[in-house]
CSV table of C-alpha atoms in Angstrom, one decimal:
chain,number,residue,atom,x,y,z
A,1,MET,CA,22.4,26.2,-18.5
A,2,LEU,CA,19.4,28.4,-17.9
A,3,ASP,CA,19.6,32.1,-17.9
A,4,PRO,CA,19.0,33.6,-14.4
A,5,LEU,CA,15.5,34.8,-13.8
A,6,ARG,CA,15.2,38.5,-14.0
A,7,ILE,CA,12.2,40.2,-12.7
A,8,PRO,CA,12.1,44.1,-13.2
A,9,ALA,CA,11.3,46.3,-10.3
A,10,ALA,CA,8.1,47.4,-11.7
A,11,THR,CA,6.7,43.9,-11.3
A,12,TRP,CA,6.2,44.2,-7.6
A,13,SER,CA,3.8,47.4,-8.3
A,14,ASP,CA,1.7,45.1,-10.8
A,15,PRO,CA,-2.0,45.0,-9.6
A,16,GLY,CA,-1.9,41.2,-10.1
A,17,VAL,CA,1.1,40.4,-8.2
A,18,ARG,CA,0.1,42.9,-5.3
A,19,ASP,CA,-3.3,40.9,-5.2
A,20,ALA,CA,-1.5,37.6,-5.1
A,21,LEU,CA,1.0,38.7,-2.6
A,22,SER,CA,-1.9,40.1,-0.2
A,23,ARG,CA,-3.7,36.8,-0.4
A,24,ARG,CA,-0.3,34.8,-0.1
A,25,ASP,CA,-1.3,32.9,-3.3
A,26,VAL,CA,1.9,31.8,-4.5
A,27,GLY,CA,0.4,29.9,-7.6
A,28,ALA,CA,-1.2,33.1,-8.6
A,29,LEU,CA,2.0,34.8,-8.1
A,30,PHE,CA,4.2,32.5,-10.3
A,31,ARG,CA,1.5,32.7,-13.0
A,32,ARG,CA,1.6,36.4,-13.2
A,33,ILE,CA,5.6,36.5,-13.1
A,34,SER,CA,5.3,33.8,-15.9
A,35,GLN,CA,3.0,36.1,-17.8
A,36,LEU,CA,5.2,39.2,-17.3
A,37,THR,CA,8.7,37.7,-17.9
A,38,GLY,CA,7.9,34.7,-20.1
A,39,ALA,CA,9.7,32.5,-17.6
A,40,SER,CA,9.1,28.7,-17.6
A,41,GLN,CA,8.3,26.8,-14.5
A,42,THR,CA,11.7,25.3,-14.6
A,43,ARG,CA,13.3,29.0,-14.7
A,44,ILE,CA,11.0,29.9,-11.8
A,45,GLY,CA,11.8,26.7,-9.8
A,46,GLY,CA,15.6,27.3,-10.4
A,47,ALA,CA,15.3,30.7,-9.0
A,48,VAL,CA,13.4,29.7,-5.8
A,49,GLY,CA,15.2,26.5,-5.3
A,50,LEU,CA,12.1,24.3,-6.1
A,51,GLU,CA,11.5,21.2,-8.4
A,52,GLN,CA,9.7,22.2,-11.5
A,53,GLY,CA,7.1,19.5,-10.5
A,54,TYR,CA,6.5,21.3,-7.3
A,55,VAL,CA,6.2,24.6,-9.1
A,56,SER,CA,3.8,23.0,-11.4
A,57,ARG,CA,1.4,22.1,-8.5
A,58,VAL,CA,1.6,25.4,-6.9
A,59,MET,CA,0.7,27.1,-10.1
A,60,ALA,CA,-2.2,24.7,-10.4
A,61,GLY,CA,-3.6,25.8,-6.9
A,62,ARG,CA,-1.5,23.9,-4.2
A,63,LYS,CA,-1.2,26.3,-1.2
A,64,VAL,CA,2.3,27.2,0.1
A,65,THR,CA,2.2,27.9,4.1
A,66,SER,CA,5.6,27.2,5.0
A,67,ILE,CA,7.7,30.2,6.2
A,68,GLU,CA,10.8,28.5,5.1
A,69,VAL,CA,9.4,28.2,1.4
A,70,LEU,CA,8.0,31.6,1.5
A,71,GLU,CA,11.4,33.0,2.4
A,72,ARG,CA,13.0,31.1,-0.1
A,73,ILE,CA,10.7,32.2,-2.8
A,74,ALA,CA,11.2,35.9,-1.6
A,75,ASP,CA,14.9,35.5,-1.8
A,76,GLY,CA,14.9,33.8,-5.1
A,77,CYS,CA,12.8,36.5,-6.7
A,78,ARG,CA,14.5,39.3,-5.1
A,79,MET,CA,11.3,40.9,-3.8
A,80,SER,CA,11.2,44.4,-2.5
A,81,ASP,CA,10.7,45.0,1.2
A,82,GLU,CA,7.3,46.2,0.4
A,83,ALA,CA,6.5,43.0,-1.4
A,84,ARG,CA,7.9,41.0,1.5
A,85,ALA,CA,5.6,43.0,3.8
A,86,ALA,CA,2.6,42.1,1.6
A,87,LEU,CA,3.4,38.5,1.7
A,88,GLY,CA,3.9,38.6,5.8
A,89,LEU,CA,7.7,38.5,5.8
A,90,ALA,CA,10.3,40.4,7.7
A,91,PRO,CA,12.0,43.1,5.5
A,92,ARG,CA,15.6,42.6,4.2
A,93,ASN,CA,16.4,46.4,4.3
A,94,ARG,CA,17.5,46.6,0.8
A,95,PRO,CA,16.3,48.4,-2.2
A,96,CYS,CA,14.6,46.6,-5.0
A,97,GLN,CA,17.1,46.2,-8.0
A,98,ASP,CA,16.1,46.2,-11.5
A,99,ASP,CA,18.7,43.2,-12.0
A,100,MET,CA,17.1,40.4,-10.2
A,101,ALA,CA,19.7,37.7,-10.9
A,102,LEU,CA,20.8,35.6,-8.1
A,103,PRO,CA,23.2,37.6,-5.7
A,104,PRO,CA,27.0,36.8,-5.8
A,105,PRO,CA,28.6,35.7,-2.8
A,106,GLN,CA,30.5,39.1,-2.4
A,107,ARG,CA,27.4,41.3,-2.4
A,108,GLN,CA,27.4,43.3,0.8
A,109,SER,CA,24.2,45.1,0.4
A,110,ASP,CA,21.8,42.3,1.8
A,111,PRO,CA,22.2,42.1,5.6
A,112,PRO,CA,21.0,39.0,7.3
A,113,VAL,CA,17.6,39.0,9.0
A,114,GLY,CA,17.8,39.6,12.7
A,115,ARG,CA,16.7,36.3,14.2
A,116,SER,CA,16.5,35.1,18.0
A,117,TRP,CA,18.1,31.8,18.8
A,118,ARG,CA,14.3,30.7,19.7
A,119,GLU,CA,13.4,31.3,16.0
A,120,ASP,CA,16.3,29.3,15.1
A,121,ILE,CA,15.1,26.3,17.0
A,122,ARG,CA,11.6,26.7,15.8
A,123,ALA,CA,12.9,26.6,12.1
A,124,ALA,CA,15.1,23.6,12.8
A,125,ALA,CA,12.2,21.9,14.4
A,126,GLN,CA,9.9,22.8,11.4
A,127,LEU,CA,12.6,21.0,9.0
A,128,TRP,CA,12.8,18.0,11.2
A,129,GLU,CA,9.0,17.4,11.2
A,130,GLY,CA,8.6,18.2,7.6
A,131,ASP,CA,11.3,15.6,6.8
A,132,VAL,CA,9.8,12.9,9.1
A,133,LYS,CA,6.3,13.5,7.6
A,134,ARG,CA,7.7,13.4,4.0
A,135,ARG,CA,6.3,16.6,3.2
A,136,ASP,CA,6.4,17.6,-0.5
A,137,VAL,CA,7.4,21.1,0.5
A,138,ILE,CA,10.7,19.7,2.1
A,139,ARG,CA,11.2,16.8,-0.2
A,140,GLN,CA,10.7,19.0,-3.5
A,141,MET,CA,13.6,21.5,-2.3
A,142,ALA,CA,16.4,21.9,-4.9
A,143,PHE,CA,19.8,22.8,-4.1
A,144,SER,CA,20.9,26.6,-5.0
A,145,SER,CA,24.4,27.8,-4.4
A,146,ALA,CA,22.8,31.3,-3.7
A,147,GLY,CA,21.0,29.6,-0.9
A,148,TYR,CA,24.2,29.5,1.1
A,149,THR,CA,25.0,33.1,0.7
A,150,LEU,CA,22.9,34.7,3.6
A,151,PRO,CA,23.5,32.0,6.0
A,152,ALA,CA,27.1,32.4,5.7
A,153,LEU,CA,26.9,36.0,5.7
A,154,ARG,CA,24.9,35.9,9.0
A,155,TRP,CA,27.4,33.7,10.4
A,156,PHE,CA,30.0,36.4,10.4
A,157,THR,CA,27.7,39.4,11.1
A,158,ALA,CA,25.2,38.2,13.5
A,159,PRO,CA,26.3,38.2,17.3
A,160,ALA,CA,25.9,34.9,19.4
A,161,PRO,CA,22.9,35.7,21.8
A,162,ARG,CA,24.0,36.5,25.3
A,163,ASN,CA,21.4,34.4,27.2
A,164,VAL,CA,20.5,31.1,25.9
A,165,GLU,CA,17.9,30.2,28.8
A,166,GLN,CA,14.5,29.0,29.2
A,167,THR,CA,12.0,28.5,31.8
A,168,GLY,CA,10.2,25.2,31.0
A,169,LEU,CA,8.4,22.4,32.3
A,170,HIS,CA,11.3,19.8,32.3
A,171,THR,CA,14.9,20.5,33.7
A,172,VAL,CA,17.5,19.7,31.1
A,173,GLY,CA,20.9,18.6,32.5
A,174,GLN,CA,24.2,17.3,31.2
A,175,PRO,CA,22.9,13.6,31.0
A,176,ASP,CA,20.4,14.9,28.3
A,177,ILE,CA,23.2,16.6,26.3
A,178,GLU,CA,25.6,13.6,26.7
A,179,THR,CA,22.6,11.3,25.3
A,180,ILE,CA,22.5,13.5,22.3
A,181,ARG,CA,26.3,13.4,21.8
A,182,GLU,CA,26.1,9.8,22.1
A,183,MET,CA,23.4,9.2,19.7
A,184,SER,CA,25.3,11.4,17.1
A,185,ALA,CA,28.5,9.3,17.6
A,186,THR,CA,26.4,6.1,17.1
A,187,TYR,CA,24.7,7.4,14.0
A,188,ARG,CA,28.0,9.0,12.5
A,189,ARG,CA,29.6,5.4,12.9
A,190,LEU,CA,26.5,3.8,11.1
A,191,ASP,CA,26.8,6.6,8.2
A,192,ASN,CA,30.4,5.6,7.8
A,193,GLN,CA,29.9,2.0,7.6
A,194,TYR,CA,26.6,1.6,5.7
A,195,GLY,CA,26.3,5.0,4.1
A,196,GLY,CA,23.7,8.0,4.6
A,197,GLY,CA,20.8,5.9,3.5
A,198,HIS,CA,21.0,3.4,6.1
A,199,SER,CA,19.8,5.7,9.1
A,200,ARG,CA,18.9,9.1,7.6
A,201,TYR,CA,15.2,9.0,8.6
A,202,ALA,CA,16.1,7.4,12.0
A,203,VAL,CA,18.3,10.7,12.6
A,204,ALA,CA,15.4,12.8,11.5
A,205,ARG,CA,12.9,11.0,13.7
A,206,TYR,CA,15.0,11.4,16.7
A,207,LEU,CA,15.6,14.9,16.2
A,208,HIS,CA,11.7,15.5,15.9
A,209,GLN,CA,10.4,13.3,18.6
A,210,GLU,CA,13.0,13.3,21.2
A,211,VAL,CA,15.3,16.5,20.7
A,212,ALA,CA,12.6,18.9,19.7
A,213,PRO,CA,10.5,18.6,22.9
A,214,ILE,CA,13.6,19.1,24.9
A,215,LEU,CA,14.6,22.3,23.1
A,216,LYS,CA,11.1,23.9,23.1
A,217,ASP,CA,9.8,22.8,26.5
A,218,GLY,CA,13.0,22.3,28.7
A,219,HIS,CA,14.2,24.4,31.5
A,220,TYR,CA,17.9,25.4,31.2
A,221,GLU,CA,20.4,28.1,32.1
A,222,THR,CA,22.6,29.7,29.7
A,223,SER,CA,25.6,27.6,29.8
A,224,THR,CA,23.3,24.5,29.6
A,225,GLY,CA,21.6,25.9,26.9
A,226,ARG,CA,24.7,26.5,24.8
A,227,ASN,CA,26.1,23.0,25.2
A,228,LEU,CA,22.5,21.6,24.4
A,229,LEU,CA,22.5,23.7,21.3
A,230,SER,CA,25.9,22.5,20.2
A,231,ALA,CA,25.0,19.0,20.6
A,232,VAL,CA,21.8,19.5,18.6
A,233,ALA,CA,23.8,21.3,15.9
A,234,GLU,CA,26.2,18.6,15.6
A,235,LEU,CA,23.2,16.0,15.1
A,236,THR,CA,21.6,18.3,12.7
A,237,GLN,CA,24.9,18.7,10.7
A,238,LEU,CA,25.1,15.1,10.5
A,239,ALA,CA,21.5,14.7,9.3
A,240,GLY,CA,22.6,17.3,6.4
A,241,TRP,CA,25.6,15.1,5.5
A,242,GLN,CA,23.4,11.8,5.2
A,243,ALA,CA,20.9,13.7,2.9
A,244,TYR,CA,23.9,14.9,0.9
A,245,ASP,CA,25.2,11.3,0.7
A,246,VAL,CA,21.8,9.8,-0.8
A,247,ALA,CA,21.6,12.9,-3.2
A,248,ASP,CA,18.7,14.7,-1.4
A,249,HIS,CA,20.6,17.9,-1.9
A,250,GLY,CA,18.0,20.5,-1.4
A,251,VAL,CA,17.1,18.9,2.0
A,252,ALA,CA,20.8,18.4,2.9
A,253,GLN,CA,21.3,22.3,2.1
A,254,LEU,CA,18.3,23.0,4.6
A,255,TYR,CA,20.1,20.8,7.4
A,256,PHE,CA,23.5,22.4,6.9
A,257,THR,CA,21.8,25.9,7.2
A,258,ARG,CA,19.8,24.9,10.3
A,259,ALA,CA,23.1,23.3,12.0
A,260,LEU,CA,25.0,26.4,11.1
A,261,GLU,CA,22.5,28.7,12.8
A,262,LEU,CA,22.4,26.5,15.8
A,263,ALA,CA,26.2,26.4,16.1
A,264,GLN,CA,25.9,30.1,16.2
A,265,ALA,CA,23.5,30.4,18.8
A,266,ALA,CA,25.5,27.9,20.8
A,267,GLY,CA,28.6,30.1,20.1
A,268,ASP,CA,30.4,27.0,19.0
A,269,ALA,CA,32.9,28.3,16.2
A,270,GLY,CA,34.5,24.7,15.6
A,271,LEU,CA,31.4,23.3,14.7
A,272,GLY,CA,30.4,26.2,12.6
A,273,ALA,CA,33.7,25.9,10.7
A,274,GLU,CA,33.0,22.0,10.3
A,275,THR,CA,29.5,23.0,8.9
A,276,LEU,CA,30.9,25.7,6.5
A,277,ALA,CA,33.3,23.0,5.3
A,278,ALA,CA,30.5,20.4,4.6
A,279,MET,CA,28.4,23.1,2.7
A,280,SER,CA,31.7,23.8,0.6
A,281,HIS,CA,32.2,20.1,0.2
A,282,GLN,CA,28.5,19.9,-1.4
A,283,ALA,CA,28.8,22.8,-3.5
A,284,THR,CA,32.0,21.7,-5.1
A,285,TYR,CA,30.6,18.2,-5.7
A,286,LEU,CA,27.6,19.6,-7.5
A,287,GLY,CA,29.8,21.7,-9.6
A,288,HIS,CA,29.6,25.1,-7.9
A,289,GLY,CA,33.1,25.7,-7.6
A,290,VAL,CA,33.2,29.3,-6.9
A,291,THR,CA,30.6,28.9,-4.1
A,292,GLY,CA,32.8,26.0,-3.0
A,293,VAL,CA,35.9,28.2,-2.7
A,294,ASP,CA,34.1,31.1,-0.7
A,295,LEU,CA,32.5,28.6,1.7
A,296,ALA,CA,35.8,26.9,2.3
A,297,ARG,CA,37.6,30.1,3.1
A,298,ALA,CA,35.0,31.0,5.5
A,299,ALA,CA,35.4,27.5,7.0
A,300,LYS,CA,39.1,28.3,7.4
A,301,GLN,CA,38.5,31.8,9.0
A,302,THR,CA,36.3,30.4,11.5
A,303,ALA,CA,38.5,27.3,12.3
A,304,ASN,CA,41.3,29.9,12.9
A,305,ARG,CA,39.2,31.7,15.2
A,306,ALA,CA,38.3,28.5,17.0
A,307,GLY,CA,41.9,27.5,17.3
A,308,LEU,CA,41.6,24.2,15.7
A,309,THR,CA,44.5,23.6,13.5
A,310,VAL,CA,43.4,20.2,12.2
A,311,LEU,CA,40.0,21.9,11.2
A,312,THR,CA,42.0,24.6,9.2
A,313,ALA,CA,43.8,22.0,7.4
A,314,GLU,CA,40.4,20.6,6.4
A,315,ALA,CA,39.1,23.7,5.2
A,316,THR,CA,42.2,24.6,3.2
A,317,VAL,CA,42.1,21.1,1.4
A,318,MET,CA,38.2,21.7,0.6
A,319,GLU,CA,39.3,25.1,-0.9
A,320,ALA,CA,42.0,23.4,-3.0
A,321,HIS,CA,39.3,20.8,-4.3
A,322,ALA,CA,37.2,23.8,-5.2
A,323,HIS,CA,39.9,25.4,-7.1
A,324,ALA,CA,40.6,22.1,-9.0
A,325,SER,CA,36.9,21.8,-9.9
A,326,LEU,CA,37.6,25.2,-11.6
A,327,ARG,CA,40.7,23.9,-13.2
A,328,ASP,CA,42.8,26.7,-11.4
A,329,GLU,CA,45.7,24.5,-10.9
A,330,ARG,CA,48.2,27.2,-9.3
A,331,ALA,CA,45.6,28.2,-6.6
A,332,CYS,CA,44.9,24.6,-6.0
A,333,THR,CA,48.4,23.3,-5.4
A,334,ALA,CA,49.0,26.3,-3.1
A,335,ALA,CA,46.2,25.4,-1.1
A,336,LEU,CA,47.1,21.7,-1.0
A,337,HIS,CA,50.7,22.7,0.2
A,338,GLN,CA,49.3,25.0,2.7
A,339,ALA,CA,47.0,22.1,3.9
A,340,GLU,CA,49.9,19.6,4.1
A,341,ILE,CA,51.9,22.0,6.3
A,342,THR,CA,48.9,22.8,8.4
A,343,LEU,CA,48.1,19.2,9.4
A,344,ASP,CA,51.7,18.5,10.0
A,345,ARG,CA,51.8,20.9,12.8
A,346,ALA,CA,48.3,20.2,14.3
A,347,ASP,CA,47.8,19.0,17.7
A,348,ARG,CA,45.4,16.3,17.7
A,349,SER,CA,45.0,15.9,21.5
A,350,SER,CA,42.0,18.4,21.5
A,351,THR,CA,40.3,17.3,18.0
A,352,PRO,CA,36.6,17.1,18.6
A,353,GLN,CA,35.2,13.5,18.0
A,354,TRP,CA,33.2,14.7,15.1
A,355,LEU,CA,36.5,15.5,13.1
A,356,GLY,CA,38.1,12.1,14.0
A,357,TYR,CA,38.0,11.0,10.3
A,358,PHE,CA,40.3,13.7,9.1
A,359,ASN,CA,43.7,12.4,9.1
A,360,GLU,CA,46.6,11.6,6.5
A,361,ALA,CA,44.5,9.1,4.6
A,362,TYR,CA,41.7,11.4,4.1
A,363,LEU,CA,44.0,14.2,3.1
A,364,SER,CA,45.7,11.9,0.5
A,365,ALA,CA,42.3,11.0,-0.9
A,366,LYS,CA,41.6,14.9,-1.4
A,367,PHE,CA,44.7,15.3,-3.0
A,368,GLY,CA,44.0,12.4,-5.3
A,369,HIS,CA,40.6,13.9,-6.2
A,370,CYS,CA,42.3,17.2,-6.8
A,371,PHE,CA,44.7,16.0,-9.2
A,372,ARG,CA,42.0,13.9,-11.0
A,373,ALA,CA,40.1,17.2,-11.5
A,374,LEU,CA,43.1,18.8,-12.8
A,375,GLY,CA,43.4,15.9,-15.5
A,376,LYS,CA,46.8,14.6,-13.9
A,377,PRO,CA,45.8,10.8,-13.3
A,378,ALA,CA,49.3,9.7,-12.6
A,379,GLN,CA,49.7,12.1,-9.7
A,380,ALA,CA,46.1,11.3,-8.4
A,381,GLU,CA,46.8,7.6,-8.4
A,382,ARG,CA,49.8,8.1,-6.1
A,383,PHE,CA,47.7,9.7,-3.6
A,384,ALA,CA,44.8,7.5,-4.1
A,385,ALA,CA,47.0,4.5,-3.4
A,386,ARG,CA,48.4,6.3,-0.2
A,387,SER,CA,44.6,7.0,0.9
A,388,LEU,CA,44.0,3.3,1.4
A,389,ARG,CA,46.2,3.2,4.5
A,390,MET,CA,43.1,4.0,6.4
A,391,ASP,CA,41.0,2.8,9.3
A,392,GLU,CA,38.8,0.2,8.3
A,393,GLN,CA,35.8,1.3,10.0
A,394,TYR,CA,35.4,3.9,7.3
A,395,VAL,CA,33.9,1.5,4.7
A,396,ARG,CA,32.1,4.3,2.6
A,397,GLY,CA,35.4,6.0,2.5
A,398,LYS,CA,37.4,3.1,1.4
A,399,ALA,CA,34.8,2.5,-1.2
A,400,PHE,CA,35.4,6.0,-2.4
A,401,ASN,CA,39.1,5.6,-2.5
A,402,LEU,CA,39.1,2.3,-4.2
A,403,ALA,CA,36.9,3.8,-7.1
A,404,LEU,CA,39.2,6.7,-7.3
A,405,LEU,CA,42.3,4.7,-7.6
A,406,ALA,CA,40.6,2.3,-10.2
A,407,THR,CA,39.4,5.5,-12.2
A,408,THR,CA,42.8,7.1,-12.3
A,409,GLN,CA,44.2,3.7,-13.6
A,410,ALA,CA,41.6,3.4,-16.3
A,411,GLN,CA,42.7,7.0,-17.4
A,412,GLN,CA,46.0,5.8,-17.9
A,413,GLY,CA,45.1,2.9,-20.1
A,414,GLU,CA,45.5,0.2,-17.5
A,415,ALA,CA,42.1,-1.4,-17.8
A,416,GLU,CA,42.8,-4.8,-16.2
A,417,ARG,CA,44.1,-3.1,-13.0
A,418,ALA,CA,41.3,-0.8,-13.0
A,419,CYS,CA,38.7,-3.6,-13.2
A,420,ALA,CA,40.5,-5.6,-10.4
A,421,ILE,CA,40.4,-2.6,-8.1
A,422,GLY,CA,37.0,-1.6,-9.1
A,423,ALA,CA,35.5,-5.0,-8.4
A,424,GLU,CA,36.8,-4.4,-4.6
A,425,ALA,CA,35.0,-0.9,-5.0
A,426,LEU,CA,31.9,-2.5,-6.2
A,427,THR,CA,31.7,-5.0,-3.5
A,428,LEU,CA,31.8,-2.4,-0.8
A,429,THR,CA,29.4,-0.2,-2.6
A,430,ALA,CA,26.7,-3.0,-3.0
A,431,ARG,CA,26.8,-2.9,1.0
A,432,LEU,CA,26.1,0.8,1.2
A,433,ARG,CA,23.2,3.1,0.7
A,434,SER,CA,25.3,6.0,-0.5
A,435,ALA,CA,24.5,7.8,-3.9
A,436,ARG,CA,28.1,9.4,-4.0
A,437,ALA,CA,29.6,5.7,-4.1
A,438,ILE,CA,27.4,4.7,-6.8
A,439,ARG,CA,28.4,7.8,-8.8
A,440,TYR,CA,32.0,7.0,-8.3
A,441,VAL,CA,31.7,3.5,-9.7
A,442,ARG,CA,29.6,4.7,-12.5
A,443,GLU,CA,32.4,7.2,-13.4
A,444,LEU,CA,34.8,4.4,-13.5
A,445,GLN,CA,32.2,2.5,-15.9
A,446,THR,CA,32.5,5.6,-18.1
A,447,GLU,CA,36.1,5.6,-18.1
A,448,LEU,CA,36.2,1.8,-19.0
A,449,THR,CA,33.8,2.2,-21.8
A,450,PRO,CA,36.2,2.9,-24.6
A,451,CYS,CA,37.9,-0.5,-23.7
A,452,ARG,CA,34.7,-2.4,-23.3
A,453,GLN,CA,35.5,-5.0,-26.2
A,454,ARG,CA,38.1,-6.5,-23.8
A,455,GLY,CA,36.7,-9.5,-22.3
A,456,SER,CA,37.6,-8.6,-18.7
A,457,VAL,CA,36.3,-5.1,-18.9
A,458,GLN,CA,33.1,-6.2,-20.7
A,459,GLN,CA,32.6,-8.7,-17.7
A,460,PHE,CA,33.2,-6.0,-15.3
A,461,ILE,CA,30.9,-3.6,-16.8
A,462,ARG,CA,28.1,-6.2,-16.9
A,463,ARG,CA,28.8,-6.9,-13.0
A,464,ILE,CA,28.3,-3.2,-12.3
A,465,ASP,CA,24.9,-3.1,-14.3
A,466,ALA,CA,24.0,-6.4,-12.6
A,467,VAL,CA,24.7,-4.9,-9.0
A,468,LEU,CA,23.7,-1.3,-9.6
A,469,GLY,CA,21.1,-1.7,-12.3
A,470,THR,CA,21.3,-1.2,-15.9
A,471,ARG,CA,22.5,2.4,-16.8
A,472,ARG,CA,20.3,4.5,-18.7
């Protein structure tokens, strides 16, 4: 693991750095930082959330004009307010620190930037357009756990706008909002049945071509405006989930962040909690357990505020999974117990449609993942088997659960049973466009490798490679 990039405070007074900032020449800035600190392109990219290849092209002369990317660079480099101003960015109102490592989640000296809801719309529209046009500046974004710190802090500290109204050319009414929500429901159903890759770019195009003009040019009063932003936030969150499912993790992080901002502008605490839970899910999946715990707790607190008990249960089980990834068995089992109790007393009559997937089968699957992460395959197997009592419309979820069950069996030395169940998981995975489904089957393949001399295991491993491609 790379050491965090540390840039001394004196760097921002260096003549070469000041000249690069004044010209907004990010390539020259990166080259000078590399000279002063000895940082490689990979370390610089890791700090600012960009792929090494993109950093290399920037250092070779490629221009950076996106405010989104400039903000990410400024945050990752921990620029002083004077340096940010030279780059044309708003100040963070914080002193420049000698230790320029990425900020821990509990840091309180970094207040979020004051932004209007119109700026949130512009940021979201810029993301949709960049995604649709496959711009490198979007596609080369890398996931950074620290990238969730300021959005989560802003969620708790920035007040929702009083007036979300606009005098535009075209009147926006309830039918427009219902159309967006119906599109969300349709794309969510496709996502569950075929995986995120099936319609990810279709959702991005719809947001860019149909939704952005309504937001930017529409005429609406505050009540309609909030409902509109809530509907758009829901679809944006789904786009983030699809990007996450196909392993576009940096893009997914951008979508989740934009969704959280739109939910805040809409005053929709429930959707904000769901988005924070999704952010926790992604962080834990990528091995950032501490961030996963923090985001899950933020989601739980928000769900309590929204009065959605089912959502509180979901956030609690996300926290449990993050604890399990950190091998904290005591904290994990306590959270699992609380999640189970909370779901038992939940009133499902007021559950939003986007939360319909969270039920006893989903909870059992999360229990299974937790116990597997804790190295307890026998307990994990019991819950994985229980998770298969599920709605058949969730094809991707069933593929996950079958792979989980087979993996727990393989870990207990039951190779024949694991191959039989794994074959079902592979059949479903072959129909999906889901990097997560592929990863779970590959993990099963790894568990079976010690038994590959057995005929049935060897045959199944060959089938996996035939369907998914030979493993490198």
